[in-house]
Short mmCIF file of C-alpha atoms in Angstrom, two decimals:
data_model
loop_
_atom_site.label_atom_id
_atom_site.label_comp_id
_atom_site.label_asym_id
_atom_site.label_seq_id
_atom_site.Cartn_x
_atom_site.Cartn_y
_atom_site.Cartn_z
CA UNK A 1 25.20 -29.21 -18.79
CA UNK A 2 28.70 -29.97 -17.55
CA UNK A 3 28.73 -32.93 -15.18
CA UNK A 4 30.69 -32.65 -12.01
CA UNK A 5 33.21 -35.20 -13.26
CA UNK A 6 36.27 -33.34 -14.45
CA UNK A 7 37.10 -34.14 -18.02
CA UNK A 8 40.35 -33.48 -19.73
CA UNK A 9 38.74 -31.58 -22.58
CA UNK A 10 41.61 -29.47 -23.88
CA UNK A 11 39.24 -26.71 -25.03
CA UNK A 12 38.23 -25.93 -21.47
CA UNK A 13 40.49 -23.68 -19.42
CA UNK A 14 41.95 -25.54 -16.48
CA UNK A 15 40.90 -22.90 -13.98
CA UNK A 16 37.28 -24.12 -14.16
CA UNK A 17 38.25 -27.18 -12.14
CA UNK A 18 40.44 -25.27 -9.73
CA UNK A 19 37.32 -23.41 -8.91
CA UNK A 20 35.45 -26.51 -7.70
CA UNK A 21 38.09 -27.09 -5.05
CA UNK A 22 37.89 -23.48 -3.95
CA UNK A 23 34.16 -23.84 -3.49
CA UNK A 24 34.39 -26.94 -1.37
CA UNK A 25 36.70 -25.18 1.07
CA UNK A 26 34.37 -22.23 1.26
CA UNK A 27 31.46 -24.52 2.11
CA UNK A 28 33.33 -26.04 5.04
CA UNK A 29 34.06 -22.60 6.51
CA UNK A 30 30.61 -21.23 5.86
CA UNK A 31 28.95 -23.38 8.49
CA UNK A 32 30.20 -20.94 11.12
CA UNK A 33 28.49 -17.91 9.66
CA UNK A 34 24.85 -17.05 9.88
CA UNK A 35 24.56 -15.24 6.54
CA UNK A 36 25.51 -16.76 3.21
CA UNK A 37 24.80 -15.72 -0.34
CA UNK A 38 24.82 -18.23 -3.18
CA UNK A 39 25.86 -16.21 -6.20
CA UNK A 40 28.33 -15.63 -8.99
CA UNK A 41 30.47 -12.68 -10.01
CA UNK A 42 28.83 -12.11 -13.37
CA UNK A 43 25.21 -12.35 -12.27
CA UNK A 44 23.40 -9.00 -12.08
CA UNK A 45 20.78 -10.66 -9.88
CA UNK A 46 23.36 -11.77 -7.31
CA UNK A 47 24.80 -8.27 -7.47
CA UNK A 48 21.49 -6.83 -6.34
CA UNK A 49 21.72 -8.78 -3.08
CA UNK A 50 25.39 -7.86 -2.61
CA UNK A 51 24.72 -4.16 -3.09
CA UNK A 52 21.90 -4.30 -0.53
CA UNK A 53 24.12 -6.07 1.99
CA UNK A 54 26.88 -3.54 1.37
CA UNK A 55 24.46 -0.65 1.87
CA UNK A 56 23.59 -2.06 5.27
CA UNK A 57 27.21 -2.86 6.10
CA UNK A 58 26.32 -6.48 6.76
CA UNK A 59 29.01 -9.16 6.53
CA UNK A 60 28.25 -12.36 4.68
CA UNK A 61 29.89 -15.38 3.12
CA UNK A 62 29.77 -15.46 -0.64
CA UNK A 63 29.43 -18.98 -1.96
CA UNK A 64 30.25 -18.94 -5.63
CA UNK A 65 28.37 -21.40 -7.75
CA UNK A 66 30.57 -23.23 -10.21
CA UNK A 67 29.41 -22.68 -13.74
CA UNK A 68 27.78 -25.58 -15.47
CA UNK A 69 26.91 -27.30 -12.19
CA UNK A 70 24.44 -26.69 -9.42
CA UNK A 71 25.61 -27.38 -5.89
CA UNK A 72 23.70 -29.57 -3.47
CA UNK A 73 23.15 -26.49 -1.34
CA UNK A 74 21.61 -24.57 -4.24
CA UNK A 75 19.31 -27.43 -5.19
CA UNK A 76 18.25 -27.81 -1.57
CA UNK A 77 17.81 -24.06 -0.96
CA UNK A 78 15.98 -23.21 -4.20
CA UNK A 79 14.26 -26.41 -5.31
CA UNK A 80 11.63 -24.51 -7.32
CA UNK A 81 13.95 -22.58 -9.69
CA UNK A 82 17.42 -23.99 -8.84
CA UNK A 83 18.87 -20.53 -9.52
CA UNK A 84 21.10 -18.00 -7.83
CA UNK A 85 20.98 -15.75 -5.94
CA UNK A 86 19.83 -17.39 -2.73
CA UNK A 87 20.36 -15.72 0.62
CA UNK A 88 20.63 -18.15 3.50
CA UNK A 89 20.04 -16.55 6.88
CA UNK A 90 20.28 -18.77 9.97
CA UNK A 91 19.88 -21.72 7.63
CA UNK A 92 16.68 -20.37 6.05
CA UNK A 93 16.73 -19.64 2.30
CA UNK A 94 15.32 -16.55 0.63
CA UNK A 95 15.04 -16.61 -3.19
CA UNK A 96 14.40 -14.10 -5.99
CA UNK A 97 16.73 -11.11 -6.08
CA UNK A 98 14.32 -8.26 -5.36
CA UNK A 99 12.59 -10.29 -2.63
CA UNK A 100 16.04 -10.80 -1.09
CA UNK A 101 16.73 -7.04 -1.28
CA UNK A 102 13.45 -6.28 0.45
CA UNK A 103 14.20 -8.88 3.14
CA UNK A 104 17.60 -7.30 3.76
CA UNK A 105 15.97 -3.88 4.02
CA UNK A 106 13.45 -5.16 6.57
CA UNK A 107 15.79 -7.23 8.74
CA UNK A 108 18.55 -4.60 8.88
CA UNK A 109 16.19 -1.63 8.88
CA UNK A 110 18.20 0.13 11.55
CA UNK A 111 21.57 -0.54 9.94
CA UNK A 112 21.49 2.05 7.21
CA UNK A 113 19.25 4.24 5.09
CA UNK A 114 16.04 2.64 3.88
CA UNK A 115 16.36 0.90 0.55
CA UNK A 116 12.64 0.97 -0.18
CA UNK A 117 10.82 4.30 -0.17
CA UNK A 118 8.71 4.83 2.92
CA UNK A 119 5.65 6.17 1.10
CA UNK A 120 3.32 3.40 -0.19
CA UNK A 121 2.69 5.18 -3.49
CA UNK A 122 6.41 5.64 -4.14
CA UNK A 123 6.94 1.98 -3.28
CA UNK A 124 4.27 1.03 -5.81
CA UNK A 125 5.98 3.15 -8.49
CA UNK A 126 9.37 1.55 -7.78
CA UNK A 127 7.83 -1.93 -7.84
CA UNK A 128 6.07 -1.16 -11.12
CA UNK A 129 9.31 -0.17 -12.82
CA UNK A 130 11.09 -3.21 -11.46
CA UNK A 131 8.47 -5.52 -13.02
CA UNK A 132 8.92 -3.59 -16.28
CA UNK A 133 12.71 -3.79 -16.19
CA UNK A 134 12.88 -7.49 -15.41
CA UNK A 135 10.35 -8.28 -18.13
CA UNK A 136 12.04 -6.21 -20.81
CA UNK A 137 15.74 -5.97 -19.99
CA UNK A 138 17.57 -9.11 -19.19
CA UNK A 139 16.09 -11.29 -21.92
CA UNK A 140 16.93 -8.68 -24.52
CA UNK A 141 20.43 -8.06 -23.23
CA UNK A 142 21.14 -11.78 -23.36
CA UNK A 143 19.91 -12.03 -26.91
CA UNK A 144 22.24 -9.24 -27.96
CA UNK A 145 24.98 -10.93 -26.06
CA UNK A 146 24.64 -14.20 -27.88
CA UNK A 147 24.95 -12.04 -30.96
CA UNK A 148 24.06 -14.99 -33.11
CA UNK A 149 21.95 -13.08 -35.52
CA UNK A 150 21.50 -9.52 -36.65
CA UNK A 151 17.75 -9.75 -36.20
CA UNK A 152 18.17 -10.47 -32.48
CA UNK A 153 20.54 -7.54 -32.13
CA UNK A 154 18.13 -5.23 -33.91
CA UNK A 155 15.25 -6.34 -31.72
CA UNK A 156 17.29 -5.85 -28.55
CA UNK A 157 18.42 -2.44 -29.70
CA UNK A 158 14.81 -1.45 -30.29
CA UNK A 159 13.73 -2.70 -26.85
CA UNK A 160 16.45 -0.68 -25.18
CA UNK A 161 15.59 2.36 -27.29
CA UNK A 162 11.97 2.08 -26.15
CA UNK A 163 12.65 1.31 -22.50
CA UNK A 164 15.35 3.82 -21.61
CA UNK A 165 13.49 7.03 -22.47
CA UNK A 166 10.66 5.87 -20.20
CA UNK A 167 13.10 5.46 -17.33
CA UNK A 168 14.73 8.78 -18.20
CA UNK A 169 11.29 10.30 -17.89
CA UNK A 170 10.56 8.56 -14.60
CA UNK A 171 13.81 9.67 -12.96
CA UNK A 172 12.90 13.25 -11.94
CA UNK A 173 9.55 12.06 -10.58
CA UNK A 174 11.21 9.40 -8.43
CA UNK A 175 14.37 11.28 -7.42
CA UNK A 176 12.71 14.63 -6.77
CA UNK A 177 15.87 16.43 -7.77
CA UNK A 178 18.26 14.17 -5.86
CA UNK A 179 21.00 11.85 -7.11
CA UNK A 180 19.18 8.53 -7.30
CA UNK A 181 15.76 7.08 -8.09
CA UNK A 182 15.62 6.41 -4.36
CA UNK A 183 16.46 10.04 -3.51
CA UNK A 184 19.64 10.93 -1.66
CA UNK A 185 20.86 7.36 -1.38
CA UNK A 186 20.76 4.28 -3.60
CA UNK A 187 17.30 2.73 -3.40
CA UNK A 188 15.24 -0.20 -4.56
CA UNK A 189 14.80 0.87 -8.17
CA UNK A 190 18.43 2.02 -8.45
CA UNK A 191 19.58 -1.46 -7.46
CA UNK A 192 17.14 -3.19 -9.81
CA UNK A 193 18.25 -1.17 -12.83
CA UNK A 194 21.86 -0.46 -11.90
CA UNK A 195 22.83 -4.11 -11.65
CA UNK A 196 22.67 -4.33 -15.44
CA UNK A 197 25.17 -1.51 -16.04
CA UNK A 198 28.23 -3.78 -16.28
CA UNK A 199 26.53 -5.86 -18.95
CA UNK A 200 25.24 -2.76 -20.73
CA UNK A 201 28.79 -1.42 -21.03
CA UNK A 202 30.00 -4.83 -22.22
CA UNK A 203 27.27 -4.98 -24.86
CA UNK A 204 28.05 -1.45 -26.02
CA UNK A 205 31.69 -2.40 -26.52
CA UNK A 206 30.90 -5.68 -28.29
CA UNK A 207 28.18 -4.47 -30.59
CA UNK A 208 28.86 -0.77 -31.05
CA UNK A 209 25.27 -0.06 -29.99
CA UNK A 210 25.02 3.07 -27.89
CA UNK A 211 22.58 1.92 -25.22
CA UNK A 212 23.10 4.73 -22.73
CA UNK A 213 23.39 7.75 -24.94
CA UNK A 214 24.29 11.20 -23.56
CA UNK A 215 22.27 12.77 -26.33
CA UNK A 216 19.09 10.73 -25.74
CA UNK A 217 19.11 9.93 -22.02
CA UNK A 218 21.50 12.36 -20.35
CA UNK A 219 19.88 12.02 -16.94
CA UNK A 220 20.37 8.25 -16.94
CA UNK A 221 23.98 8.63 -18.04
CA UNK A 222 24.64 10.89 -15.07
CA UNK A 223 22.78 8.54 -12.75
CA UNK A 224 24.76 5.54 -14.07
CA UNK A 225 28.07 7.21 -13.29
CA UNK A 226 26.96 8.07 -9.76
CA UNK A 227 25.59 4.58 -9.20
CA UNK A 228 28.71 2.78 -10.38
CA UNK A 229 31.00 4.95 -8.28
CA UNK A 230 29.02 4.32 -5.10
CA UNK A 231 30.94 2.48 -2.37
CA UNK A 232 28.33 -0.24 -2.11
CA UNK A 233 28.53 -0.90 -5.84
CA UNK A 234 32.15 -0.42 -6.90
CA UNK A 235 33.52 -3.68 -5.54
CA UNK A 236 30.76 -5.90 -6.90
CA UNK A 237 30.26 -4.40 -10.36
CA UNK A 238 32.19 -6.42 -12.93
CA UNK A 239 34.26 -4.58 -15.52
CA UNK A 240 32.97 -4.56 -19.08
CA UNK A 241 36.18 -6.19 -20.34
CA UNK A 242 35.85 -9.08 -17.90
CA UNK A 243 32.30 -9.68 -19.07
CA UNK A 244 33.39 -9.55 -22.71
CA UNK A 245 36.10 -12.15 -22.02
CA UNK A 246 33.50 -14.25 -20.22
CA UNK A 247 31.11 -14.02 -23.17
CA UNK A 248 33.79 -14.99 -25.67
CA UNK A 249 34.65 -18.00 -23.53
CA UNK A 250 31.03 -19.17 -23.46
CA UNK A 251 30.65 -18.61 -27.18
CA UNK A 252 33.81 -20.59 -27.85
CA UNK A 253 32.58 -23.46 -25.72
CA UNK A 254 29.15 -23.38 -27.30
CA UNK A 255 30.57 -23.30 -30.79
CA UNK A 256 32.90 -26.17 -30.00
CA UNK A 257 30.18 -28.27 -28.39
CA UNK A 258 26.84 -27.42 -30.00
CA UNK A 259 23.80 -28.40 -27.95
CA UNK A 260 25.46 -27.53 -24.65
CA UNK A 261 22.95 -25.01 -23.44
CA UNK A 262 23.11 -22.84 -20.34
CA UNK A 263 26.82 -23.16 -19.90
CA UNK A 264 28.57 -20.50 -17.94
CA UNK A 265 32.15 -20.20 -16.85
CA UNK A 266 33.41 -18.93 -13.52
CA UNK A 267 36.02 -16.31 -13.44
CA UNK A 268 38.37 -17.48 -10.75
CA UNK A 269 38.68 -15.64 -7.48
CA UNK A 270 36.07 -12.95 -7.58
CA UNK B 1 -23.34 14.25 -0.68
CA UNK B 2 -20.23 12.17 -1.31
CA UNK B 3 -20.65 8.40 -1.43
CA UNK B 4 -18.41 6.16 0.63
CA UNK B 5 -16.57 5.23 -2.56
CA UNK B 6 -16.05 8.88 -3.46
CA UNK B 7 -14.73 9.61 0.03
CA UNK B 8 -12.15 6.84 -0.18
CA UNK B 9 -11.20 8.08 -3.64
CA UNK B 10 -10.60 4.60 -4.99
CA UNK B 11 -11.40 3.54 -8.55
CA UNK B 12 -10.61 0.13 -10.04
CA UNK B 13 -10.33 -0.27 -13.81
CA UNK B 14 -10.94 -3.93 -14.44
CA UNK B 15 -12.34 -6.67 -16.66
CA UNK B 16 -14.88 -9.07 -15.21
CA UNK B 17 -13.10 -12.41 -15.74
CA UNK B 18 -9.52 -11.25 -15.16
CA UNK B 19 -7.94 -13.15 -12.28
CA UNK B 20 -5.49 -10.24 -11.90
CA UNK B 21 -8.32 -7.77 -11.47
CA UNK B 22 -10.04 -10.13 -9.05
CA UNK B 23 -7.00 -10.12 -6.79
CA UNK B 24 -7.51 -6.38 -6.33
CA UNK B 25 -11.24 -6.80 -5.70
CA UNK B 26 -10.57 -9.48 -3.09
CA UNK B 27 -7.93 -7.35 -1.35
CA UNK B 28 -10.19 -4.28 -1.24
CA UNK B 29 -13.05 -6.40 0.11
CA UNK B 30 -10.81 -7.95 2.78
CA UNK B 31 -9.95 -4.42 3.92
CA UNK B 32 -13.55 -3.22 3.74
CA UNK B 33 -12.64 -0.43 1.32
CA UNK B 34 -15.44 1.09 -0.74
CA UNK B 35 -14.47 1.76 -4.32
CA UNK B 36 -15.85 2.51 -7.75
CA UNK B 37 -15.61 -0.41 -10.15
CA UNK B 38 -15.21 0.42 -13.83
CA UNK B 39 -15.56 -2.38 -16.34
CA UNK B 40 -13.29 -1.94 -19.36
CA UNK B 41 -14.10 -3.06 -22.87
CA UNK B 42 -10.73 -4.50 -23.83
CA UNK B 43 -11.40 -4.13 -27.55
CA UNK B 44 -12.24 -0.47 -27.02
CA UNK B 45 -10.14 0.78 -24.13
CA UNK B 46 -11.27 3.89 -22.33
CA UNK B 47 -9.28 7.14 -22.49
CA UNK B 48 -8.97 6.85 -18.70
CA UNK B 49 -7.24 3.47 -18.95
CA UNK B 50 -4.92 4.70 -21.69
CA UNK B 51 -4.02 7.71 -19.58
CA UNK B 52 -3.58 5.80 -16.32
CA UNK B 53 -1.55 2.91 -17.76
CA UNK B 54 0.07 4.36 -20.88
CA UNK B 55 2.92 1.86 -20.94
CA UNK B 56 0.97 -1.39 -20.90
CA UNK B 57 -2.62 -0.18 -21.47
CA UNK B 58 -3.79 -3.10 -19.35
CA UNK B 59 -6.12 -3.72 -16.46
CA UNK B 60 -6.20 -3.82 -13.52
CA UNK B 61 -5.37 -0.25 -12.61
CA UNK B 62 -6.13 1.10 -9.15
CA UNK B 63 -6.61 4.86 -9.05
CA UNK B 64 -6.28 6.35 -5.56
CA UNK B 65 -6.99 10.07 -5.26
CA UNK B 66 -6.24 10.38 -8.96
CA UNK B 67 -2.91 8.53 -8.87
CA UNK B 68 -2.62 5.23 -10.77
CA UNK B 69 -1.09 1.99 -9.52
CA UNK B 70 -0.54 -0.84 -12.02
CA UNK B 71 0.39 -4.55 -11.86
CA UNK B 72 -1.94 -6.67 -9.70
CA UNK B 73 0.53 -7.77 -7.00
CA UNK B 74 1.91 -4.23 -6.77
CA UNK B 75 -1.68 -3.04 -6.29
CA UNK B 76 -2.39 -5.68 -3.61
CA UNK B 77 0.76 -4.70 -1.71
CA UNK B 78 -0.23 -1.04 -1.96
CA UNK B 79 -3.70 -1.82 -0.60
CA UNK B 80 -2.12 -3.81 2.25
CA UNK B 81 0.19 -0.91 3.14
CA UNK B 82 -2.34 1.92 2.92
CA UNK B 83 -5.14 0.11 4.81
CA UNK B 84 -3.45 -1.58 7.73
CA UNK B 85 -6.46 -3.50 9.12
CA UNK B 86 -6.53 -7.25 8.42
CA UNK B 87 -2.93 -7.39 7.22
CA UNK B 88 -2.40 -9.65 4.22
CA UNK B 89 1.36 -9.94 4.60
CA UNK B 90 2.71 -11.46 7.82
CA UNK B 91 4.84 -9.30 10.12
CA UNK B 92 7.91 -11.56 10.23
CA UNK B 93 10.42 -10.65 7.45
CA UNK B 94 11.19 -14.27 6.57
CA UNK B 95 7.51 -15.17 6.33
CA UNK B 96 6.98 -12.05 4.20
CA UNK B 97 9.76 -13.11 1.87
CA UNK B 98 8.18 -16.57 1.53
CA UNK B 99 4.76 -15.06 0.83
CA UNK B 100 6.20 -12.74 -1.83
CA UNK B 101 8.07 -15.68 -3.37
CA UNK B 102 4.95 -17.81 -3.75
CA UNK B 103 2.79 -14.97 -5.04
CA UNK B 104 5.51 -14.26 -7.60
CA UNK B 105 5.59 -17.98 -8.47
CA UNK B 106 1.87 -17.90 -9.22
CA UNK B 107 2.43 -14.83 -11.40
CA UNK B 108 5.23 -16.46 -13.35
CA UNK B 109 3.64 -19.83 -13.85
CA UNK B 110 -0.12 -20.29 -13.57
CA UNK B 111 -1.65 -18.02 -16.22
CA UNK B 112 1.01 -18.73 -18.83
CA UNK B 113 0.74 -22.49 -18.36
CA UNK B 114 -3.05 -22.30 -18.35
CA UNK B 115 -2.99 -20.45 -21.64
CA UNK B 116 -0.74 -23.11 -23.21
CA UNK B 117 -3.12 -25.73 -21.89
CA UNK B 118 -6.18 -24.37 -23.69
CA UNK B 119 -4.39 -23.01 -26.75
CA UNK B 120 -2.00 -25.72 -27.83
CA UNK B 121 -2.40 -29.22 -29.18
CA UNK B 122 -0.40 -32.42 -29.43
CA UNK B 123 2.94 -32.69 -27.65
CA UNK B 124 2.87 -29.05 -26.53
CA UNK B 125 -0.51 -29.64 -24.92
CA UNK B 126 0.78 -32.74 -23.15
CA UNK B 127 3.73 -30.72 -21.82
CA UNK B 128 1.37 -27.98 -20.63
CA UNK B 129 -0.71 -30.57 -18.82
CA UNK B 130 2.33 -32.01 -17.04
CA UNK B 131 3.52 -28.52 -16.16
CA UNK B 132 0.14 -27.49 -14.75
CA UNK B 133 -0.09 -30.56 -12.51
CA UNK B 134 3.46 -29.91 -11.29
CA UNK B 135 2.63 -26.25 -10.57
CA UNK B 136 -0.48 -27.18 -8.60
CA UNK B 137 1.43 -29.83 -6.65
CA UNK B 138 4.11 -27.29 -5.75
CA UNK B 139 1.40 -24.95 -4.48
CA UNK B 140 -0.16 -27.79 -2.53
CA UNK B 141 3.26 -28.54 -1.03
CA UNK B 142 3.50 -24.97 0.20
CA UNK B 143 -0.06 -25.03 1.56
CA UNK B 144 0.47 -28.29 3.43
CA UNK B 145 -2.06 -28.84 6.17
CA UNK B 146 -2.66 -25.16 6.79
CA UNK B 147 -6.14 -23.66 6.56
CA UNK B 148 -4.84 -20.96 4.23
CA UNK B 149 -1.47 -20.20 2.65
CA UNK B 150 -1.31 -17.43 5.25
CA UNK B 151 -1.81 -19.95 8.09
CA UNK B 152 -4.90 -19.36 10.19
CA UNK B 153 -5.57 -16.10 8.38
CA UNK B 154 -6.31 -15.43 4.72
CA UNK B 155 -3.18 -13.75 3.38
CA UNK B 156 -1.20 -12.43 0.44
CA UNK B 157 -0.65 -15.75 -1.29
CA UNK B 158 -4.30 -16.68 -0.79
CA UNK B 159 -5.28 -13.43 -2.55
CA UNK B 160 -2.81 -14.19 -5.35
CA UNK B 161 -4.10 -17.72 -5.98
CA UNK B 162 -7.82 -17.50 -5.15
CA UNK B 163 -8.97 -16.08 -8.53
CA UNK B 164 -7.37 -19.03 -10.29
CA UNK B 165 -9.66 -21.45 -8.46
CA UNK B 166 -12.35 -20.37 -10.94
CA UNK B 167 -10.03 -21.54 -13.70
CA UNK B 168 -9.50 -25.03 -12.22
CA UNK B 169 -12.55 -26.36 -14.06
CA UNK B 170 -11.19 -25.04 -17.35
CA UNK B 171 -7.72 -26.48 -16.70
CA UNK B 172 -9.22 -29.82 -15.64
CA UNK B 173 -11.40 -30.03 -18.73
CA UNK B 174 -8.67 -28.97 -21.15
CA UNK B 175 -6.04 -31.08 -19.43
CA UNK B 176 -8.22 -34.06 -18.58
CA UNK B 177 -7.15 -34.28 -14.96
CA UNK B 178 -8.83 -33.68 -11.63
CA UNK B 179 -7.58 -31.19 -9.05
CA UNK B 180 -9.44 -33.19 -6.39
CA UNK B 181 -7.41 -36.27 -7.28
CA UNK B 182 -4.02 -34.68 -7.96
CA UNK B 183 -4.12 -32.03 -5.22
CA UNK B 184 -6.84 -32.78 -2.65
CA UNK B 185 -5.52 -30.25 -0.11
CA UNK B 186 -5.51 -27.49 -2.71
CA UNK B 187 -9.03 -28.47 -3.77
CA UNK B 188 -10.19 -28.29 -0.15
CA UNK B 189 -8.51 -24.87 0.23
CA UNK B 190 -10.32 -23.68 -2.91
CA UNK B 191 -13.66 -24.61 -1.31
CA UNK B 192 -12.73 -22.73 1.89
CA UNK B 193 -11.85 -19.65 -0.18
CA UNK B 194 -15.20 -19.67 -1.94
CA UNK B 195 -16.87 -19.49 1.48
CA UNK B 196 -15.22 -16.13 2.10
CA UNK B 197 -17.38 -13.22 1.04
CA UNK B 198 -14.44 -11.33 -0.46
CA UNK B 199 -13.81 -14.22 -2.83
CA UNK B 200 -17.38 -15.27 -3.61
CA UNK B 201 -18.26 -11.68 -4.51
CA UNK B 202 -15.18 -11.14 -6.69
CA UNK B 203 -14.66 -14.43 -8.47
CA UNK B 204 -17.00 -15.78 -11.12
CA UNK B 205 -18.57 -19.19 -11.59
CA UNK B 206 -16.08 -21.64 -13.14
CA UNK B 207 -18.54 -22.45 -15.93
CA UNK B 208 -18.61 -18.80 -16.94
CA UNK B 209 -14.80 -18.85 -17.14
CA UNK B 210 -14.97 -21.98 -19.28
CA UNK B 211 -17.51 -20.31 -21.56
CA UNK B 212 -15.23 -17.28 -21.85
CA UNK B 213 -12.24 -19.45 -22.81
CA UNK B 214 -14.48 -21.21 -25.34
CA UNK B 215 -15.16 -17.85 -26.98
CA UNK B 216 -11.43 -17.05 -27.00
CA UNK B 217 -10.72 -20.38 -28.66
CA UNK B 218 -13.23 -19.59 -31.41
CA UNK B 219 -11.68 -16.17 -31.82
CA UNK B 220 -8.26 -17.77 -32.29
CA UNK B 221 -9.76 -20.34 -34.65
CA UNK B 222 -9.03 -23.21 -32.32
CA UNK B 223 -12.44 -24.84 -32.29
#
């Protein structure tokens, strides 16, 4: 893990350190605001919280964690996992992305359409799929991303090939003929699954794997387009090319300094 | 004439020693809901289970008026929402978020660590032991001096953790530590839970759990 002491390692882009200064300034300003989100531009989990806040039209201060370090505020706010995202509301931290989304839905219930379905059975179905997605998806996407061995890629491809048709199948039952899993507007399951779309596109470009295939899962392809073009999503969804650049940077750093695990790099100003 | 269970239309597919199944039993008992309990033979799963949980083929599955709900904490939340008496989740959104966080923590950590504790040997076992003590201490930190995790009332986190109290004896024996010594508040909470009918009727004797794990160890060739 990168220590907070700046080094003059020539392999590291200088904008990493610029970023630390930016963050300090943000922290000083943030004391005035009652709603802060500790996150990062590339994190699909942080994106979930941002989409929910956008859906409710709620203003917040985004505190970007500097890659390779964990801020004092993060360690204090999420001592159990020390991970983003963390929502801090009136000084009180809420952790775990889908728990944050539910909190936002409950606190700002009047501020916009409901994110969670109102029917208990539909809520249970959405929650079931979210457990499934978070168990199967992110780990496999990351493995493909590292792209260190063909076996990992093949395994990830198989996981995606197994998971997506199930979701394709679930869509009509959840959406009941409307645009999203949540119905007319973006809902809980849409957010949980949709946050991965930037990374999915990046992986498709890097590996040539067709994850979202018109021929195999046409409904999901249509849904993905609608999701990504939604107002609440557009501004927080990273572009595939940015994520590819980000990945190459990590890989370069990891190759140059083997044994440096869990290193991430901030893209400046996002 | 329809039985109370038939009127409610609730069926629980379960396995006697499963702490995940027990969460559902405890929640249903807390709500006073009559239901039909169906014990599954996990080496010969019923067609009903395979139909109701085709993706994972696992218990517990709650079937309400013919519709299946899977994943124990999803089931407990469903029960809490459908039967609104004796609410398990608090009404304040922040307290709800905290409760969900800790229930999720139990899900992520306890069973997996417990399995490493009884399955592994050597350094890995030592690591599992350290991890388990840390997990229990974190839970104790959250409990503090409260009667229950839910405060004065038995709540969502209590339901999530209570079944694992029957596994304490197994963890203690495999890990050679004492919950009483390491986490006295948690140990006291475990005793209070056992005094609740919903828990005492749903959760088995710790020695039976230990026996069950012993059989699993033999099956995996670990003894």
